[in-house]
Amino acid sequence: MSDWNEKIIAEFRANGGQVGGQFAGAPLLLLHTVGAKSGEPRVHPMMYQKMDGGYAVFASKAGAPTNPDWYHNLLAQPHVRAEIGTDKVELVARVATGSERERIWSAQKAAYPGFADYERKTNRQIPVVVLEPAP
């Protein structure tokens, strides 16, 4: 894990889910996945969008040409955990498609224009992942 992620994770946990810097005031969660190849636990800080019955996260990787590793991890193992504020929740991930994806993605770009910048930087469609409570 990068030093950058480690600092954000530590700040998140020390401040009940709040961080400063570029994420100040933004909805942030810590997504826990299991490495698809390694089987090792991973933690990824990321912005989210609250939805009825769950959350959406975005595999933007700041507009890089490839999807982030966490996206591949949750495709292999969709049962994940997230820290949201001081809560820990068990969730199941699924990739949004069609009009659902477009609705969620459009709202995210409108609320946080940096996501539109990421979209312009890449040729891939940025995956929108819906996280819903585990049964």
Coordinates of N, CA, C and O in Angstrom, one line a residue:
M1 N 0.9 -1.2 0.0 CA 0.0 0.0 0.0 C 0.9 1.2 0.0 O 1.9 1.3 0.7
S2 N 0.5 2.2 -0.7 CA 1.3 3.5 -0.8 C 1.2 4.3 0.5 O 0.3 4.2 1.2
D3 N 2.3 5.1 0.7 CA 2.3 6.0 1.8 C 1.1 6.9 1.8 O 0.6 7.2 2.8
W4 N 0.7 7.3 0.6 CA -0.4 8.3 0.4 C -1.7 7.6 1.0 O -2.4 8.2 1.8
N5 N -1.9 6.4 0.6 CA -3.1 5.7 1.1 C -3.0 5.5 2.6 O -4.0 5.6 3.3
E6 N -1.9 5.1 3.1 CA -1.7 4.8 4.5 C -2.0 6.1 5.3 O -2.6 6.0 6.4
K7 N -1.6 7.2 4.9 CA -1.8 8.5 5.6 C -3.3 8.8 5.6 O -3.9 9.2 6.6
I8 N -4.0 8.6 4.5 CA -5.4 8.9 4.4 C -6.2 7.9 5.3 O -7.1 8.3 6.1
I9 N -5.8 6.7 5.3 CA -6.5 5.7 6.1 C -6.3 6.0 7.6 O -7.2 6.0 8.4
A10 N -5.1 6.4 8.0 CA -4.8 6.7 9.4 C -5.6 8.0 9.8 O -6.2 8.0 10.9
E11 N -5.6 9.0 8.9 CA -6.4 10.2 9.2 C -7.9 9.9 9.3 O -8.6 10.4 10.2
F12 N -8.4 9.1 8.4 CA -9.8 8.7 8.4 C -10.2 8.0 9.7 O -11.2 8.4 10.4
R13 N -9.4 7.1 10.2 CA -9.7 6.3 11.4 C -9.5 7.2 12.6 O -10.2 7.0 13.6
A14 N -8.6 8.1 12.6 CA -8.3 9.0 13.8 C -9.4 10.1 13.9 O -9.6 10.6 15.0
N15 N -10.1 10.4 12.9 CA -11.1 11.5 12.9 C -12.5 11.0 12.5 O -13.3 11.8 12.0
G16 N -12.9 9.8 12.8 CA -14.2 9.4 12.6 C -14.7 9.4 11.2 O -15.9 9.7 10.9
G17 N -13.8 9.2 10.3 CA -14.2 9.2 8.8 C -13.9 10.5 8.1 O -14.3 10.6 6.9
Q18 N -13.4 11.5 8.8 CA -13.2 12.8 8.1 C -11.7 12.9 7.8 O -10.8 12.5 8.6
V19 N -11.4 13.5 6.7 CA -10.0 13.8 6.3 C -9.9 15.2 5.7 O -10.9 15.8 5.3
G20 N -8.7 15.7 5.6 CA -8.5 17.0 5.1 C -7.9 16.9 3.7 O -8.1 15.9 3.0
G21 N -7.2 17.9 3.2 CA -6.6 17.9 1.9 C -7.6 17.8 0.8 O -8.7 18.4 0.9
Q22 N -7.3 17.1 -0.3 CA -8.2 17.1 -1.4 C -9.5 16.4 -1.2 O -10.4 16.6 -1.9
F23 N -9.6 15.6 -0.1 CA -10.9 15.0 0.3 C -11.7 15.7 1.3 O -12.7 15.2 1.8
A24 N -11.2 16.8 1.8 CA -11.9 17.6 2.8 C -13.4 17.8 2.4 O -13.7 18.3 1.4
G25 N -14.3 17.3 3.3 CA -15.7 17.5 3.0 C -16.3 16.5 2.1 O -17.6 16.5 1.9
A26 N -15.6 15.7 1.4 CA -16.1 14.8 0.5 C -16.5 13.5 1.2 O -15.8 13.1 2.2
P27 N -17.5 12.8 0.7 CA -17.8 11.5 1.3 C -16.7 10.5 0.9 O -16.5 10.2 -0.2
L28 N -16.1 9.9 2.0 CA -15.0 9.0 1.8 C -15.3 7.7 2.6 O -15.8 7.8 3.7
L29 N -15.0 6.6 2.0 CA -15.0 5.3 2.7 C -13.7 4.6 2.5 O -12.9 4.9 1.6
L30 N -13.6 3.6 3.4 CA -12.4 2.6 3.2 C -13.0 1.3 2.8 O -13.8 0.7 3.5
L31 N -12.7 0.9 1.6 CA -13.2 -0.4 1.0 C -12.2 -1.5 1.3 O -11.0 -1.4 0.9
H32 N -12.6 -2.5 1.9 CA -11.8 -3.7 2.2 C -12.1 -4.8 1.2 O -13.2 -5.2 1.0
T33 N -11.1 -5.2 0.5 CA -11.2 -6.2 -0.5 C -10.1 -7.3 -0.2 O -9.3 -7.1 0.7
V34 N -10.2 -8.4 -0.9 CA -9.2 -9.5 -0.8 C -8.5 -9.6 -2.2 O -9.2 -9.6 -3.2
G35 N -7.2 -9.6 -2.2 CA -6.4 -9.6 -3.4 C -6.8 -10.8 -4.3 O -6.9 -11.9 -3.8
A36 N -7.2 -10.6 -5.5 CA -7.6 -11.7 -6.4 C -6.6 -12.7 -6.6 O -6.9 -13.9 -6.7
K37 N -5.3 -12.3 -6.7 CA -4.2 -13.3 -6.9 C -3.6 -13.7 -5.6 O -3.3 -14.9 -5.3
S38 N -3.4 -12.7 -4.7 CA -2.6 -13.0 -3.5 C -3.5 -13.5 -2.3 O -2.9 -14.2 -1.4
G39 N -4.8 -13.2 -2.3 CA -5.6 -13.6 -1.2 C -5.4 -12.7 0.0 O -6.0 -13.0 1.1
E40 N -4.6 -11.7 -0.1 CA -4.2 -10.8 1.0 C -5.3 -9.7 1.2 O -5.8 -9.2 0.2
P41 N -5.6 -9.3 2.4 CA -6.6 -8.2 2.6 C -6.0 -6.9 2.1 O -4.8 -6.7 2.3
R42 N -6.8 -6.1 1.6 CA -6.5 -4.8 1.0 C -7.5 -3.7 1.5 O -8.6 -4.1 1.7
V43 N -7.0 -2.5 1.7 CA -7.8 -1.4 2.1 C -7.6 -0.2 1.1 O -6.5 0.1 0.9
H44 N -8.7 0.3 0.6 CA -8.6 1.4 -0.4 C -9.5 2.5 0.0 O -10.7 2.4 0.1
P45 N -8.9 3.7 0.2 CA -9.8 4.9 0.5 C -10.3 5.4 -0.8 O -9.6 5.4 -1.9
M46 N -11.6 5.8 -0.8 CA -12.2 6.3 -2.1 C -13.5 7.1 -1.8 O -14.1 6.9 -0.7
M47 N -13.8 8.0 -2.7 CA -15.0 8.7 -2.6 C -16.2 7.8 -2.9 O -16.0 6.8 -3.7
Y48 N -17.4 8.1 -2.3 CA -18.6 7.3 -2.6 C -19.7 8.3 -2.8 O -19.7 9.4 -2.5
Q49 N -20.8 7.7 -3.4 CA -22.1 8.4 -3.5 C -23.1 7.6 -2.8 O -23.2 6.3 -3.0
K50 N -23.8 8.2 -1.8 CA -24.9 7.5 -1.1 C -26.0 7.3 -2.0 O -26.4 8.1 -2.8
M51 N -26.6 6.1 -2.0 CA -27.8 5.7 -2.8 C -28.8 5.1 -1.9 O -28.5 4.6 -0.8
D52 N -30.0 5.0 -2.3 CA -31.0 4.3 -1.6 C -30.6 2.8 -1.5 O -30.3 2.2 -2.5
G53 N -30.4 2.4 -0.2 CA -30.0 1.0 0.0 C -28.6 0.7 -0.2 O -28.2 -0.5 -0.3
G54 N -27.7 1.6 -0.4 CA -26.3 1.3 -0.6 C -25.5 2.5 -0.9 O -25.8 3.7 -0.6
Y55 N -24.4 2.2 -1.7 CA -23.4 3.2 -2.0 C -22.9 2.9 -3.4 O -22.9 1.8 -3.8
A56 N -22.4 3.9 -4.1 CA -21.7 3.7 -5.4 C -20.3 4.2 -5.2 O -20.0 5.2 -4.6
V57 N -19.3 3.5 -5.8 CA -17.9 3.9 -5.9 C -17.5 3.8 -7.4 O -18.2 3.2 -8.2
F58 N -16.4 4.4 -7.7 CA -16.0 4.6 -9.1 C -14.6 4.2 -9.3 O -13.7 4.7 -8.7
A59 N -14.4 3.3 -10.3 CA -13.1 2.8 -10.6 C -12.4 3.7 -11.6 O -12.0 3.3 -12.7
S60 N -12.2 5.0 -11.1 CA -11.6 6.0 -12.0 C -10.1 5.9 -12.2 O -9.6 6.2 -13.3
K61 N -9.4 5.6 -11.1 CA -8.0 5.5 -11.1 C -7.4 6.8 -11.7 O -6.4 6.8 -12.5
A62 N -8.1 7.9 -11.4 CA -7.7 9.3 -11.9 C -7.5 9.4 -13.4 O -6.8 10.2 -13.9
G63 N -8.3 8.6 -14.1 CA -8.3 8.6 -15.6 C -7.2 7.8 -16.2 O -6.9 8.0 -17.4
A64 N -6.6 6.9 -15.4 CA -5.5 6.0 -16.0 C -6.2 5.1 -17.1 O -7.4 4.9 -17.1
P65 N -5.3 4.5 -18.0 CA -5.9 3.7 -19.0 C -6.4 2.3 -18.6 O -7.0 1.6 -19.3
T66 N -6.1 1.9 -17.3 CA -6.5 0.6 -16.8 C -7.3 0.8 -15.6 O -7.2 1.8 -14.9
N67 N -8.1 -0.2 -15.3 CA -8.9 -0.1 -14.0 C -8.0 -0.4 -12.8 O -7.0 -1.0 -12.9
P68 N -8.4 0.2 -11.7 CA -7.6 0.0 -10.5 C -7.7 -1.5 -10.0 O -8.6 -2.2 -10.3
D69 N -6.6 -1.9 -9.2 CA -6.6 -3.3 -8.7 C -7.8 -3.6 -7.9 O -8.3 -4.8 -8.0
W70 N -8.3 -2.7 -7.1 CA -9.4 -3.0 -6.2 C -10.6 -3.5 -7.0 O -11.4 -4.3 -6.6
Y71 N -10.8 -2.9 -8.2 CA -11.9 -3.3 -9.1 C -11.8 -4.8 -9.5 O -12.8 -5.5 -9.4
H72 N -10.6 -5.2 -9.9 CA -10.4 -6.6 -10.2 C -10.6 -7.5 -9.0 O -11.1 -8.6 -9.1
N73 N -10.2 -7.0 -7.8 CA -10.3 -7.8 -6.6 C -11.8 -8.0 -6.3 O -12.2 -9.2 -6.0
L74 N -12.6 -7.0 -6.4 CA -14.0 -7.2 -6.1 C -14.8 -8.0 -7.2 O -15.8 -8.6 -6.9
L75 N -14.3 -8.0 -8.4 CA -14.9 -8.8 -9.4 C -14.7 -10.3 -9.0 O -15.6 -11.1 -9.2
A76 N -13.5 -10.6 -8.5 CA -13.2 -12.0 -8.1 C -13.9 -12.3 -6.8 O -14.3 -13.5 -6.6
Q77 N -14.1 -11.4 -5.9 CA -14.7 -11.6 -4.6 C -15.6 -10.4 -4.3 O -15.1 -9.4 -3.7
P78 N -16.9 -10.5 -4.6 CA -17.7 -9.3 -4.5 C -18.2 -9.1 -3.0 O -18.7 -8.0 -2.8
H79 N -17.9 -10.0 -2.1 CA -18.3 -9.8 -0.7 C -17.2 -8.9 -0.1 O -16.0 -9.4 0.0
V80 N -17.5 -7.7 0.3 CA -16.5 -6.7 0.8 C -17.0 -6.1 2.1 O -18.1 -6.3 2.5
R81 N -16.1 -5.4 2.7 CA -16.5 -4.6 3.9 C -16.1 -3.2 3.7 O -15.1 -2.9 2.9
A82 N -16.8 -2.2 4.3 CA -16.4 -0.8 4.1 C -16.5 -0.2 5.5 O -17.4 -0.5 6.3
E83 N -15.6 0.7 5.7 CA -15.7 1.6 6.9 C -16.2 2.9 6.4 O -15.7 3.5 5.4
I84 N -17.4 3.3 6.9 CA -18.0 4.6 6.6 C -18.2 5.3 7.9 O -19.0 4.9 8.7
G85 N -17.5 6.4 8.0 CA -17.5 7.1 9.3 C -16.9 6.2 10.3 O -15.8 5.6 10.1
T86 N -17.6 5.9 11.4 CA -17.1 5.0 12.4 C -17.8 3.6 12.3 O -17.5 2.7 13.1
D87 N -18.7 3.4 11.3 CA -19.4 2.2 11.1 C -18.6 1.3 10.2 O -17.9 1.7 9.2
K88 N -18.7 0.0 10.4 CA -18.2 -1.1 9.5 C -19.4 -1.9 9.0 O -20.2 -2.4 9.8
V89 N -19.5 -2.0 7.7 CA -20.6 -2.6 7.1 C -20.1 -3.7 6.1 O -19.2 -3.5 5.4
E90 N -20.9 -4.8 6.1 CA -20.6 -5.9 5.1 C -21.5 -5.6 3.9 O -22.7 -5.3 4.0
L91 N -20.9 -5.7 2.7 CA -21.5 -5.3 1.5 C -21.3 -6.3 0.4 O -20.3 -7.1 0.5
V92 N -22.1 -6.3 -0.6 CA -21.9 -7.1 -1.9 C -21.8 -6.1 -3.0 O -22.6 -5.2 -3.2
A93 N -20.8 -6.3 -3.8 CA -20.5 -5.4 -4.9 C -21.1 -5.9 -6.2 O -21.0 -7.1 -6.5
R94 N -21.6 -5.0 -7.1 CA -22.0 -5.4 -8.4 C -21.7 -4.2 -9.3 O -21.7 -3.0 -8.9
V95 N -21.4 -4.4 -10.6 CA -21.1 -3.4 -11.5 C -22.4 -2.9 -12.1 O -23.2 -3.6 -12.6
A96 N -22.6 -1.6 -12.0 CA -23.8 -0.9 -12.6 C -23.7 -0.9 -14.1 O -22.6 -0.7 -14.7
T97 N -24.8 -1.1 -14.8 CA -24.8 -1.0 -16.3 C -25.9 -0.1 -16.8 O -26.8 0.2 -16.0
G98 N -25.9 0.2 -18.1 CA -27.0 0.8 -18.7 C -27.4 2.1 -18.1 O -26.6 2.9 -17.7
S99 N -28.7 2.3 -18.0 CA -29.2 3.6 -17.5 C -28.9 3.8 -16.0 O -28.8 4.9 -15.6
E100 N -28.8 2.7 -15.3 CA -28.4 2.8 -13.8 C -27.0 3.4 -13.7 O -26.8 4.4 -13.0
R101 N -26.1 2.9 -14.5 CA -24.7 3.4 -14.5 C -24.7 4.9 -14.9 O -24.1 5.7 -14.3
E102 N -25.4 5.2 -16.0 CA -25.4 6.6 -16.5 C -26.0 7.6 -15.5 O -25.4 8.7 -15.3
R103 N -27.1 7.2 -14.8 CA -27.7 8.1 -13.8 C -26.7 8.3 -12.6 O -26.5 9.5 -12.2
I104 N -26.1 7.3 -12.1 CA -25.2 7.4 -11.0 C -23.9 8.2 -11.4 O -23.5 9.1 -10.7
W105 N -23.3 7.8 -12.6 CA -22.1 8.5 -13.1 C -22.4 10.0 -13.3 O -21.6 10.8 -13.0
S106 N -23.5 10.3 -14.0 CA -23.8 11.7 -14.3 C -23.9 12.5 -13.0 O -23.4 13.7 -12.9
A107 N -24.6 12.0 -12.0 CA -24.7 12.7 -10.7 C -23.3 12.9 -10.0 O -23.1 13.9 -9.5
Q108 N -22.4 11.9 -10.1 CA -21.1 12.0 -9.5 C -20.3 13.1 -10.2 O -19.6 13.9 -9.6
K109 N -20.4 13.1 -11.6 CA -19.6 14.2 -12.3 C -20.2 15.6 -12.0 O -19.4 16.5 -11.9
A110 N -21.5 15.7 -11.8 CA -22.1 17.0 -11.5 C -21.7 17.4 -10.1 O -21.4 18.6 -9.9
A111 N -21.6 16.5 -9.2 CA -21.3 16.9 -7.8 C -19.8 17.1 -7.6 O -19.3 18.0 -6.8
Y112 N -19.0 16.4 -8.4 CA -17.5 16.4 -8.3 C -16.9 16.4 -9.7 O -16.6 15.4 -10.2
P113 N -16.7 17.6 -10.3 CA -16.3 17.7 -11.7 C -15.0 17.0 -12.0 O -14.7 16.7 -13.1
G114 N -14.2 16.8 -11.0 CA -12.9 16.0 -11.2 C -13.1 14.7 -11.8 O -12.3 14.2 -12.6
F115 N -14.3 14.1 -11.6 CA -14.6 12.8 -12.2 C -14.8 12.9 -13.7 O -14.5 12.1 -14.5
A116 N -15.4 14.1 -14.1 CA -15.5 14.3 -15.6 C -14.1 14.5 -16.2 O -13.9 14.1 -17.3
D117 N -13.2 15.1 -15.5 CA -11.8 15.2 -15.9 C -11.2 13.8 -16.1 O -10.5 13.6 -17.1
Y118 N -11.4 12.9 -15.2 CA -10.9 11.6 -15.3 C -11.5 10.9 -16.5 O -10.7 10.2 -17.3
E119 N -12.7 11.1 -16.8 CA -13.4 10.5 -18.0 C -12.7 11.0 -19.3 O -12.5 10.2 -20.2
R120 N -12.4 12.3 -19.3 CA -11.8 12.9 -20.5 C -10.4 12.3 -20.7 O -9.9 12.3 -21.9
K121 N -9.7 11.9 -19.7 CA -8.3 11.5 -19.8 C -8.2 10.1 -20.3 O -7.1 9.7 -20.7
T122 N -9.2 9.3 -20.3 CA -9.1 7.9 -20.6 C -10.0 7.5 -21.8 O -11.0 8.1 -22.0
N123 N -9.7 6.4 -22.4 CA -10.5 5.8 -23.5 C -11.5 4.7 -22.9 O -12.4 4.3 -23.6
R124 N -11.3 4.3 -21.7 CA -12.1 3.2 -21.1 C -13.4 3.8 -20.5 O -13.4 5.0 -20.1
Q125 N -14.4 3.1 -20.4 CA -15.6 3.5 -19.6 C -15.3 3.2 -18.1 O -14.9 2.1 -17.8
I126 N -15.4 4.2 -17.3 CA -15.0 4.1 -15.9 C -16.2 3.3 -15.2 O -17.3 3.7 -15.3
P127 N -15.8 2.2 -14.7 CA -16.9 1.4 -14.0 C -17.5 2.1 -12.8 O -16.7 2.7 -12.0
V128 N -18.8 1.9 -12.6 CA -19.5 2.3 -11.5 C -19.9 1.1 -10.7 O -20.5 0.2 -11.3
V129 N -19.5 1.0 -9.5 CA -19.7 -0.2 -8.7 C -20.7 0.1 -7.6 O -20.5 1.1 -6.8
V130 N -21.8 -0.6 -7.5 CA -22.8 -0.4 -6.5 C -22.5 -1.4 -5.3 O -22.3 -2.6 -5.6
L131 N -22.5 -0.9 -4.1 CA -22.2 -1.7 -2.9 C -23.5 -1.7 -2.1 O -24.0 -0.7 -1.7
E132 N -24.1 -2.9 -2.0 CA -25.4 -3.1 -1.3 C -25.2 -4.0 -0.1 O -24.2 -4.8 0.0
P133 N -26.0 -3.8 1.0 CA -25.8 -4.6 2.2 C -25.9 -6.1 1.9 O -26.7 -6.6 1.1
A134 N -24.9 -6.8 2.5 CA -24.9 -8.2 2.4 C -26.1 -8.8 3.0 O -26.6 -8.3 4.1
P135 N -26.6 -9.9 2.4 CA -27.8 -10.6 3.0 C -27.5 -11.2 4.4 O -26.4 -11.5 4.7

